[in-house]
C-alpha cells in the first residue's frame, strides 16, 4: 500500500515498486510517512522487516489509532462497523475461529475439485477470443472474467445468475465510477450475497457456502457468511485477474521466458512464483497497530504507533534474492510475500496458483504468436488502483 501523498515518486509506473519505496528500503532504519487516514505511520520496506512484523500477530494488530487498543473506536473502512467474516480486518481470536473453519475448504486437495471446471472456463474464453479475432483486449476478455467465473463456481452462484454477477463484479472494479455508483453496486452485491446465503441455508450444495453451512451451521452467522463471500469476491478476483494481465505483459517482454512457460510444463509452477514476487500486485495491506514497544531495524516502535508496509519493495529486496529486479523464472523459489505472511497469509493462495498455472500456458499454447497490438509504451498501467494492474492489454496473434 502506498500511503504517502500521491506525488510522482510515490506511484508505480511499470513493473517495479514505487521509487519512494525503493529509496526508503535503501536507507538505514525506518521512517515515518504521512497517511491518508490521519496519523503518520512507520513504513516497512525491507523483506526481513515486513516478514517479521506480519509474523507477529500479538505485537501488531489491525488498527488506526491508540483507541483501537482498547476496542473503543470503529474501523473507518467499515462504515457499518461490521467486520463480520472479513478475515483481513479481524485479529485473533475472532480471526482464528473463522480461519479454522475456512482452511479445510482451501486445501490443495479440495481446490483440485475445481480444476476441471477452471480448465473449461479458460478454454471457453480462449475459444471466444479466437472467434472474435485480433486485436483483442486480454484484460476484459480473459484476465477479468476467468477469476470472476471461478469465484462463481466456488460460492455456488447458479448459472442463471452468473452473467449478472460477473457484470456487477466488473463494474465494482472500475475505479473511475462516481462514489454514488460504487455505493449502489456495493449495496446490490450485499443484497445478492444475503440472498445466496439464504438459499444455501435452505439447500446446502457442494460449494464453499454449502459446505460451511453443513459443517459449521451453528457456529456461523448469516452476516459472517455474507462477509466471507464478499471477501472472496474482492480478494479472489481482482488480485488474480491483475496477475494474469500483468504476467502476460511481463512474459511478452521476456520472450525467452515466455517460451519456457509455453513449452515446458515443469517450468510453470516456478514461473508463477517468480511472477508473484516480481509483480507484487498487492501493494500492502491493512495498517497494523503496535500493541507493545517493539524494535525493528534499530528503531523502537512504541505501543499505539501505526505501521504500514510495501510488498513490492520487500519482494525486490537484494537481501531476499540475487539481482531482484530481473525477472528469472528459473531462479530458486523465494519466500516472497506475494500472498502476505503469518496469520493473514492469503487463504486462497492454492486457488490463485492453480488458476495461473492453468491460464498462462493455455493462453500461450493457443496463441503461440501472441504479441502486443499497440506500441509497448502505450500499454496503460492502472497506477491509482489499490490492486496494481493494467487498464487494458491489446494483443494480436
Short mmCIF file of C-alpha atoms in Angstrom, two decimals:
data_model
loop_
_atom_site.label_atom_id
_atom_site.label_comp_id
_atom_site.label_asym_id
_atom_site.label_seq_id
_atom_site.Cartn_x
_atom_site.Cartn_y
_atom_site.Cartn_z
CA UNK A 1 0.00 0.00 0.00
CA UNK A 2 1.43 3.38 -0.94
CA UNK A 3 0.49 5.63 1.90
CA UNK A 4 2.27 8.91 1.30
CA UNK A 5 0.84 11.77 -0.72
CA UNK A 6 0.28 10.94 -4.35
CA UNK A 7 3.34 12.56 -5.87
CA UNK A 8 5.16 11.06 -8.88
CA UNK A 9 7.83 9.22 -6.87
CA UNK A 10 5.16 7.50 -4.81
CA UNK A 11 3.34 5.93 -7.78
CA UNK A 12 4.19 2.70 -9.54
CA UNK A 13 4.58 3.32 -13.24
CA UNK A 14 5.87 -0.02 -14.50
CA UNK A 15 6.52 -3.46 -13.09
CA UNK A 16 8.70 -2.29 -10.20
CA UNK A 17 7.96 -0.74 -6.82
CA UNK A 18 7.28 2.97 -6.41
CA UNK A 19 10.60 4.90 -6.43
CA UNK A 20 9.90 6.37 -2.98
CA UNK A 21 9.51 2.88 -1.50
CA UNK A 22 12.83 1.77 -3.04
CA UNK A 23 14.56 4.85 -1.64
CA UNK A 24 13.22 4.09 1.84
CA UNK A 25 14.35 0.47 1.60
CA UNK A 26 17.90 1.51 0.71
CA UNK A 27 18.38 3.89 3.63
CA UNK A 28 19.17 2.64 7.13
CA UNK A 29 16.45 2.20 9.71
CA UNK A 30 12.80 3.02 9.16
CA UNK A 31 10.98 6.32 8.88
CA UNK A 32 7.51 7.73 9.47
CA UNK A 33 5.37 8.63 6.48
CA UNK A 34 2.09 10.56 6.23
CA UNK A 35 -1.08 8.56 5.69
CA UNK A 36 -4.43 9.42 4.08
CA UNK A 37 -6.31 8.44 7.25
CA UNK A 38 -4.77 10.86 9.74
CA UNK A 39 -1.84 9.72 11.89
CA UNK A 40 1.61 9.13 10.45
CA UNK A 41 2.96 5.58 10.33
CA UNK A 42 6.23 3.72 10.31
CA UNK A 43 6.87 2.40 6.79
CA UNK A 44 8.46 -1.04 6.39
CA UNK A 45 10.02 -1.80 3.01
CA UNK A 46 12.67 -4.49 3.63
CA UNK A 47 11.74 -8.15 3.29
CA UNK A 48 13.00 -9.22 6.72
CA UNK A 49 11.27 -6.32 8.49
CA UNK A 50 7.92 -6.85 6.74
CA UNK A 51 8.03 -10.61 7.28
CA UNK A 52 8.86 -10.20 10.96
CA UNK A 53 6.01 -7.73 11.52
CA UNK A 54 3.43 -9.80 9.63
CA UNK A 55 4.52 -12.90 11.53
CA UNK A 56 3.95 -11.30 14.94
CA UNK A 57 0.18 -11.02 15.34
CA UNK A 58 0.50 -10.48 19.09
CA UNK A 59 2.63 -7.35 18.75
CA UNK A 60 0.91 -5.95 15.64
CA UNK A 61 -2.86 -5.99 15.16
CA UNK A 62 -5.30 -4.28 12.85
CA UNK A 63 -5.92 -0.71 13.99
CA UNK A 64 -5.91 3.00 13.24
CA UNK A 65 -5.30 4.85 16.49
CA UNK A 66 -4.44 4.29 20.16
CA UNK A 67 -8.15 3.97 20.96
CA UNK A 68 -8.22 0.75 18.95
CA UNK A 69 -6.02 -0.94 21.53
CA UNK A 70 -8.95 -0.91 23.93
CA UNK A 71 -11.57 -1.66 21.28
CA UNK A 72 -13.18 1.74 21.67
CA UNK A 73 -13.04 3.04 18.09
CA UNK A 74 -14.75 1.83 14.96
CA UNK A 75 -12.66 0.94 11.92
CA UNK A 76 -13.35 3.74 9.39
CA UNK A 77 -13.00 1.30 6.48
CA UNK A 78 -16.13 -0.49 7.66
CA UNK A 79 -18.75 2.28 7.66
CA UNK A 80 -21.31 -0.02 9.24
CA UNK A 81 -18.82 -1.04 11.91
CA UNK A 82 -19.44 -4.68 10.94
CA UNK A 83 -16.32 -6.69 10.18
CA UNK A 84 -18.22 -9.99 10.15
CA UNK A 85 -16.48 -12.61 8.04
CA UNK A 86 -13.75 -10.25 6.80
CA UNK A 87 -10.60 -12.09 7.81
CA UNK A 88 -8.39 -9.22 6.64
CA UNK A 89 -9.78 -6.85 9.28
CA UNK A 90 -10.05 -9.37 12.12
CA UNK A 91 -7.48 -10.35 14.73
CA UNK A 92 -7.21 -13.45 16.89
CA UNK A 93 -9.28 -14.94 18.47
CA UNK A 94 -12.08 -13.99 16.00
CA UNK A 95 -9.73 -14.44 13.05
CA UNK A 96 -8.53 -17.80 14.39
CA UNK A 97 -12.08 -19.13 14.75
CA UNK A 98 -13.07 -18.28 11.17
CA UNK A 99 -9.75 -19.30 9.66
CA UNK A 100 -10.02 -22.71 11.35
CA UNK A 101 -13.37 -23.30 9.63
CA UNK A 102 -12.28 -22.00 6.23
CA UNK A 103 -8.82 -23.58 5.94
CA UNK A 104 -10.07 -27.12 5.09
CA UNK A 105 -12.05 -25.65 2.17
CA UNK A 106 -8.88 -24.18 0.63
CA UNK A 107 -6.51 -27.12 0.78
CA UNK A 108 -4.79 -28.09 -2.46
CA UNK A 109 -6.80 -31.32 -2.46
CA UNK A 110 -10.14 -29.53 -2.25
CA UNK A 111 -9.12 -26.92 -4.81
CA UNK A 112 -8.37 -29.72 -7.27
CA UNK A 113 -12.08 -30.44 -7.41
CA UNK A 114 -12.38 -27.10 -9.22
CA UNK A 115 -9.56 -27.82 -11.66
CA UNK A 116 -11.64 -29.42 -14.47
CA UNK A 117 -14.09 -26.50 -14.36
CA UNK A 118 -11.27 -23.93 -14.38
CA UNK A 119 -9.80 -25.63 -17.47
CA UNK A 120 -13.24 -25.39 -19.13
CA UNK A 121 -13.61 -21.71 -18.23
CA UNK A 122 -10.15 -20.88 -19.60
CA UNK A 123 -10.78 -22.82 -22.83
CA UNK A 124 -14.19 -21.18 -23.32
CA UNK A 125 -12.64 -17.72 -23.14
CA UNK A 126 -9.80 -18.68 -25.46
CA UNK A 127 -12.38 -20.02 -27.91
CA UNK A 128 -14.28 -16.73 -27.72
CA UNK A 129 -11.10 -14.70 -28.30
CA UNK A 130 -10.21 -16.86 -31.29
CA UNK A 131 -13.69 -16.50 -32.78
CA UNK A 132 -13.66 -12.74 -32.27
CA UNK A 133 -10.27 -12.39 -33.90
CA UNK A 134 -7.44 -9.97 -33.28
CA UNK A 135 -6.93 -7.45 -31.88
CA UNK A 136 -8.46 -8.32 -28.52
CA UNK A 137 -8.23 -6.79 -25.07
CA UNK A 138 -6.73 -9.51 -22.91
CA UNK A 139 -7.86 -7.78 -19.71
CA UNK A 140 -11.59 -7.58 -20.44
CA UNK A 141 -11.80 -10.79 -22.49
CA UNK A 142 -9.54 -13.10 -20.49
CA UNK A 143 -7.95 -11.80 -17.29
CA UNK A 144 -11.06 -10.30 -15.67
CA UNK A 145 -13.81 -12.81 -16.50
CA UNK A 146 -11.93 -16.03 -15.68
CA UNK A 147 -11.35 -15.37 -11.94
CA UNK A 148 -14.89 -13.97 -11.68
CA UNK A 149 -16.42 -17.18 -13.00
CA UNK A 150 -14.14 -19.27 -10.77
CA UNK A 151 -15.46 -17.36 -7.75
CA UNK A 152 -19.00 -18.08 -9.02
CA UNK A 153 -18.17 -21.79 -9.01
CA UNK A 154 -16.58 -21.57 -5.56
CA UNK A 155 -19.52 -19.73 -3.98
CA UNK A 156 -22.23 -21.70 -5.77
CA UNK A 157 -23.63 -18.82 -7.83
CA UNK A 158 -26.24 -20.51 -10.08
CA UNK A 159 -25.51 -20.47 -13.84
CA UNK A 160 -28.61 -18.31 -14.40
CA UNK A 161 -27.13 -15.59 -12.15
CA UNK A 162 -23.53 -15.72 -13.31
CA UNK A 163 -23.72 -13.22 -16.19
CA UNK A 164 -25.30 -10.54 -13.98
CA UNK A 165 -22.97 -11.39 -11.08
CA UNK A 166 -19.95 -11.08 -13.35
CA UNK A 167 -21.12 -7.80 -14.88
CA UNK A 168 -21.72 -6.30 -11.43
CA UNK A 169 -18.33 -7.50 -10.21
CA UNK A 170 -16.53 -5.95 -13.16
CA UNK A 171 -18.33 -2.63 -12.64
CA UNK A 172 -17.31 -2.67 -8.98
CA UNK A 173 -13.65 -2.86 -10.01
CA UNK A 174 -13.93 0.29 -12.16
CA UNK A 175 -12.10 2.94 -10.12
CA UNK A 176 -13.47 5.77 -12.33
CA UNK A 177 -17.06 5.29 -11.15
CA UNK A 178 -18.66 8.07 -9.06
CA UNK A 179 -18.91 7.34 -5.34
CA UNK A 180 -22.71 7.10 -5.53
CA UNK A 181 -22.47 4.40 -8.20
CA UNK A 182 -19.88 2.49 -6.16
CA UNK A 183 -22.15 2.61 -3.11
CA UNK A 184 -25.14 1.42 -5.14
CA UNK A 185 -23.20 -1.51 -6.59
CA UNK A 186 -21.92 -2.44 -3.12
CA UNK A 187 -25.49 -2.47 -1.82
CA UNK A 188 -26.60 -4.64 -4.75
CA UNK A 189 -23.78 -7.12 -4.13
CA UNK A 190 -24.54 -7.21 -0.41
CA UNK A 191 -28.20 -7.94 -1.14
CA UNK A 192 -27.22 -10.66 -3.61
CA UNK A 193 -24.82 -12.29 -1.12
CA UNK A 194 -27.53 -12.24 1.55
CA UNK A 195 -29.90 -13.99 -0.87
CA UNK A 196 -27.20 -16.51 -1.86
CA UNK A 197 -26.57 -17.35 1.81
CA UNK A 198 -30.32 -17.70 2.44
CA UNK A 199 -30.61 -20.14 -0.48
CA UNK A 200 -27.57 -22.08 0.77
CA UNK A 201 -29.18 -22.31 4.23
CA UNK A 202 -32.28 -23.87 2.68
CA UNK A 203 -30.42 -26.25 0.38
CA UNK A 204 -26.65 -26.53 1.04
CA UNK A 205 -24.77 -27.61 -2.08
CA UNK A 206 -21.22 -28.84 -2.68
CA UNK A 207 -19.88 -25.28 -2.97
CA UNK A 208 -17.99 -23.37 -0.27
CA UNK A 209 -21.04 -21.81 1.37
CA UNK A 210 -22.90 -25.13 1.36
CA UNK A 211 -20.02 -26.99 2.96
CA UNK A 212 -19.54 -24.31 5.62
CA UNK A 213 -23.24 -24.47 6.48
CA UNK A 214 -23.29 -28.27 6.65
CA UNK A 215 -20.19 -28.50 8.80
CA UNK A 216 -20.47 -25.34 10.94
CA UNK A 217 -24.15 -24.36 10.81
CA UNK A 218 -24.41 -23.41 14.46
CA UNK A 219 -21.05 -21.58 14.53
CA UNK A 220 -21.51 -19.11 11.65
CA UNK A 221 -23.95 -16.24 11.47
CA UNK A 222 -25.51 -15.12 8.20
CA UNK A 223 -23.50 -11.87 8.47
CA UNK A 224 -20.27 -13.87 8.69
CA UNK A 225 -21.16 -15.99 5.66
CA UNK A 226 -22.00 -12.84 3.69
CA UNK A 227 -18.72 -11.27 4.79
CA UNK A 228 -16.79 -14.36 3.73
CA UNK A 229 -18.47 -14.25 0.31
CA UNK A 230 -17.68 -10.57 -0.19
CA UNK A 231 -14.08 -11.05 0.91
CA UNK A 232 -13.55 -13.92 -1.53
CA UNK A 233 -15.09 -11.87 -4.30
CA UNK A 234 -12.64 -8.99 -3.87
CA UNK A 235 -9.55 -10.88 -2.70
CA UNK A 236 -10.00 -13.77 -5.12
CA UNK A 237 -10.99 -11.85 -8.22
CA UNK A 238 -9.09 -8.60 -8.66
CA UNK A 239 -5.75 -9.96 -7.47
CA UNK A 240 -5.74 -12.97 -9.80
CA UNK A 241 -7.10 -11.03 -12.77
CA UNK A 242 -4.40 -8.38 -12.42
CA UNK A 243 -1.74 -11.08 -12.15
CA UNK A 244 -2.98 -12.63 -15.40
CA UNK A 245 -2.86 -9.30 -17.23
CA UNK A 246 0.46 -8.05 -15.84
CA UNK A 247 2.01 -11.51 -16.02
CA UNK A 248 1.20 -11.85 -19.70
CA UNK A 249 2.74 -8.46 -20.45
CA UNK A 250 5.84 -9.40 -18.45
CA UNK A 251 6.25 -12.61 -20.44
CA UNK A 252 5.71 -10.80 -23.73
CA UNK A 253 8.59 -8.51 -22.76
CA UNK A 254 10.73 -11.57 -21.91
CA UNK A 255 10.18 -13.89 -24.93
CA UNK A 256 12.75 -16.47 -23.82
CA UNK A 257 10.86 -16.98 -20.56
CA UNK A 258 7.52 -16.91 -22.35
CA UNK A 259 8.74 -19.82 -24.48
CA UNK A 260 9.58 -21.81 -21.34
CA UNK A 261 6.11 -21.30 -19.87
CA UNK A 262 4.51 -22.25 -23.18
CA UNK A 263 6.61 -25.31 -23.97
CA UNK A 264 7.85 -26.73 -20.65
CA UNK A 265 5.11 -27.71 -18.16
CA UNK A 266 7.69 -28.28 -15.44
CA UNK A 267 8.68 -24.60 -15.58
CA UNK A 268 5.18 -23.27 -14.92
CA UNK A 269 4.99 -23.56 -11.08
CA UNK A 270 8.31 -21.74 -10.64
CA UNK A 271 7.25 -19.15 -13.23
CA UNK A 272 4.09 -18.40 -11.25
CA UNK A 273 6.09 -17.92 -8.03
CA UNK A 274 8.61 -15.63 -9.73
CA UNK A 275 5.82 -13.56 -11.30
CA UNK A 276 4.14 -13.27 -7.90
CA UNK A 277 7.41 -11.97 -6.42
CA UNK A 278 8.39 -9.73 -9.32
CA UNK A 279 4.98 -8.14 -9.90
CA UNK A 280 3.59 -7.93 -6.35
CA UNK A 281 0.15 -6.67 -7.41
CA UNK A 282 -0.90 -6.10 -3.78
CA UNK A 283 0.98 -3.01 -2.64
CA UNK A 284 0.36 -3.60 1.05
CA UNK A 285 -2.43 -4.43 3.44
CA UNK A 286 -4.34 -3.20 6.44
CA UNK A 287 -2.28 -0.91 8.67
CA UNK A 288 -1.08 -2.54 11.86
CA UNK A 289 -1.07 -1.12 15.37
CA UNK A 290 1.74 -1.93 17.79
CA UNK A 291 0.33 -3.42 21.00
CA UNK A 292 3.65 -3.02 22.82
CA UNK A 293 7.06 -1.46 22.25
CA UNK A 294 8.92 -3.37 19.54
CA UNK A 295 12.33 -2.73 17.98
CA UNK A 296 12.65 -3.12 14.20
CA UNK A 297 15.74 -2.12 12.20
CA UNK A 298 17.20 -0.32 15.22
CA UNK A 299 14.09 1.81 15.77
CA UNK A 300 11.68 1.42 18.68
CA UNK A 301 8.07 1.31 17.52
CA UNK A 302 6.01 2.41 20.52
CA UNK A 303 2.75 0.90 21.73
CA UNK A 304 -0.05 2.58 19.78
CA UNK A 305 2.17 3.50 16.80
CA UNK A 306 0.81 2.73 13.34
CA UNK A 307 2.82 0.58 10.90
CA UNK A 308 2.35 0.25 7.12
CA UNK A 309 4.35 -1.83 4.67
CA UNK A 310 5.22 -2.02 0.97
CA UNK A 311 5.24 -5.53 -0.52
CA UNK A 312 6.66 -4.65 -3.98
CA UNK A 313 9.77 -3.14 -2.36
CA UNK A 314 10.10 -6.05 0.08
CA UNK A 315 9.81 -8.64 -2.68
CA UNK A 316 12.64 -6.97 -4.59
CA UNK A 317 14.92 -6.64 -1.60
CA UNK A 318 18.52 -7.58 -2.56
CA UNK A 319 18.69 -9.47 0.75
CA UNK A 320 15.94 -11.80 -0.50
CA UNK A 321 17.48 -12.90 -3.80
CA UNK A 322 20.30 -12.03 -6.21
CA UNK A 323 19.56 -9.41 -8.85
CA UNK A 324 15.97 -8.99 -7.58
CA UNK A 325 14.90 -6.55 -10.30
CA UNK A 326 15.47 -9.16 -13.01
CA UNK A 327 12.60 -11.49 -13.94
CA UNK A 328 14.01 -15.01 -13.93
CA UNK A 329 11.52 -17.87 -13.85
CA UNK A 330 14.36 -20.36 -13.44
CA UNK A 331 15.63 -18.91 -10.17
CA UNK A 332 15.12 -20.92 -6.96
CA UNK A 333 11.73 -20.15 -5.44
CA UNK A 334 11.99 -17.44 -2.80
CA UNK A 335 9.93 -16.97 0.39
CA UNK A 336 8.23 -14.00 -1.27
CA UNK A 337 5.42 -12.05 0.34
CA UNK A 338 3.10 -12.01 -2.65
CA UNK A 339 0.42 -13.71 -0.54
CA UNK A 340 1.42 -11.98 2.69
CA UNK A 341 2.73 -13.87 5.70
CA UNK A 342 1.66 -15.05 9.11
CA UNK A 343 -1.94 -15.41 10.25
CA UNK A 344 -3.14 -13.25 7.35
CA UNK A 345 -1.32 -15.25 4.66
CA UNK A 346 -3.78 -15.41 1.75
CA UNK A 347 -6.24 -18.23 2.37
CA UNK A 348 -6.95 -18.54 -1.36
CA UNK A 349 -3.31 -18.92 -2.42
CA UNK A 350 -3.80 -22.54 -3.63
CA UNK A 351 -6.72 -21.45 -5.83
CA UNK A 352 -4.88 -18.42 -7.25
CA UNK A 353 -1.83 -20.55 -8.04
CA UNK A 354 -4.00 -23.14 -9.77
CA UNK A 355 -5.73 -20.52 -11.92
CA UNK A 356 -2.41 -19.06 -13.05
CA UNK A 357 -0.80 -22.44 -13.65
CA UNK A 358 -3.71 -23.31 -15.95
CA UNK A 359 -4.29 -19.95 -17.65
CA UNK A 360 -0.78 -18.82 -18.60
CA UNK A 361 0.35 -21.91 -20.57
CA UNK A 362 -3.13 -22.40 -22.09
CA UNK A 363 -3.10 -18.84 -23.45
CA UNK A 364 0.42 -19.13 -24.83
CA UNK A 365 -0.17 -22.52 -26.42
CA UNK A 366 -3.43 -21.42 -28.04
CA UNK A 367 -1.79 -18.30 -29.48
CA UNK A 368 1.92 -19.12 -30.00
CA UNK A 369 2.31 -15.88 -31.94
CA UNK A 370 0.80 -13.73 -29.19
CA UNK A 371 2.08 -10.15 -29.37
CA UNK A 372 1.11 -6.63 -28.39
CA UNK A 373 -1.32 -4.92 -30.76
CA UNK A 374 -0.10 -1.45 -29.74
CA UNK A 375 3.37 0.02 -29.25
CA UNK A 376 4.84 -1.17 -25.96
CA UNK A 377 4.96 2.32 -24.49
CA UNK A 378 1.20 2.75 -25.00
CA UNK A 379 0.25 -0.04 -22.57
CA UNK A 380 -1.52 1.74 -19.70
CA UNK A 381 -0.79 0.70 -16.12
CA UNK A 382 -3.57 1.24 -13.56
CA UNK A 383 -1.40 3.38 -11.27
CA UNK A 384 -4.13 4.56 -8.89
CA UNK A 385 -5.79 1.23 -8.12
CA UNK A 386 -5.38 -0.46 -4.75
CA UNK A 387 -4.56 -3.70 -6.59
CA UNK A 388 -1.98 -2.92 -9.26
CA UNK A 389 -2.72 -3.94 -12.82
CA UNK A 390 -3.36 -2.81 -16.38
CA UNK A 391 -6.15 -0.68 -17.79
CA UNK A 392 -6.18 -2.88 -20.88
CA UNK A 393 -3.82 -5.10 -22.87
CA UNK A 394 -4.48 -5.07 -26.63
CA UNK A 395 -3.00 -8.21 -28.19
CA UNK A 396 -2.88 -9.91 -31.58
CA UNK A 397 -1.65 -13.31 -32.78
#
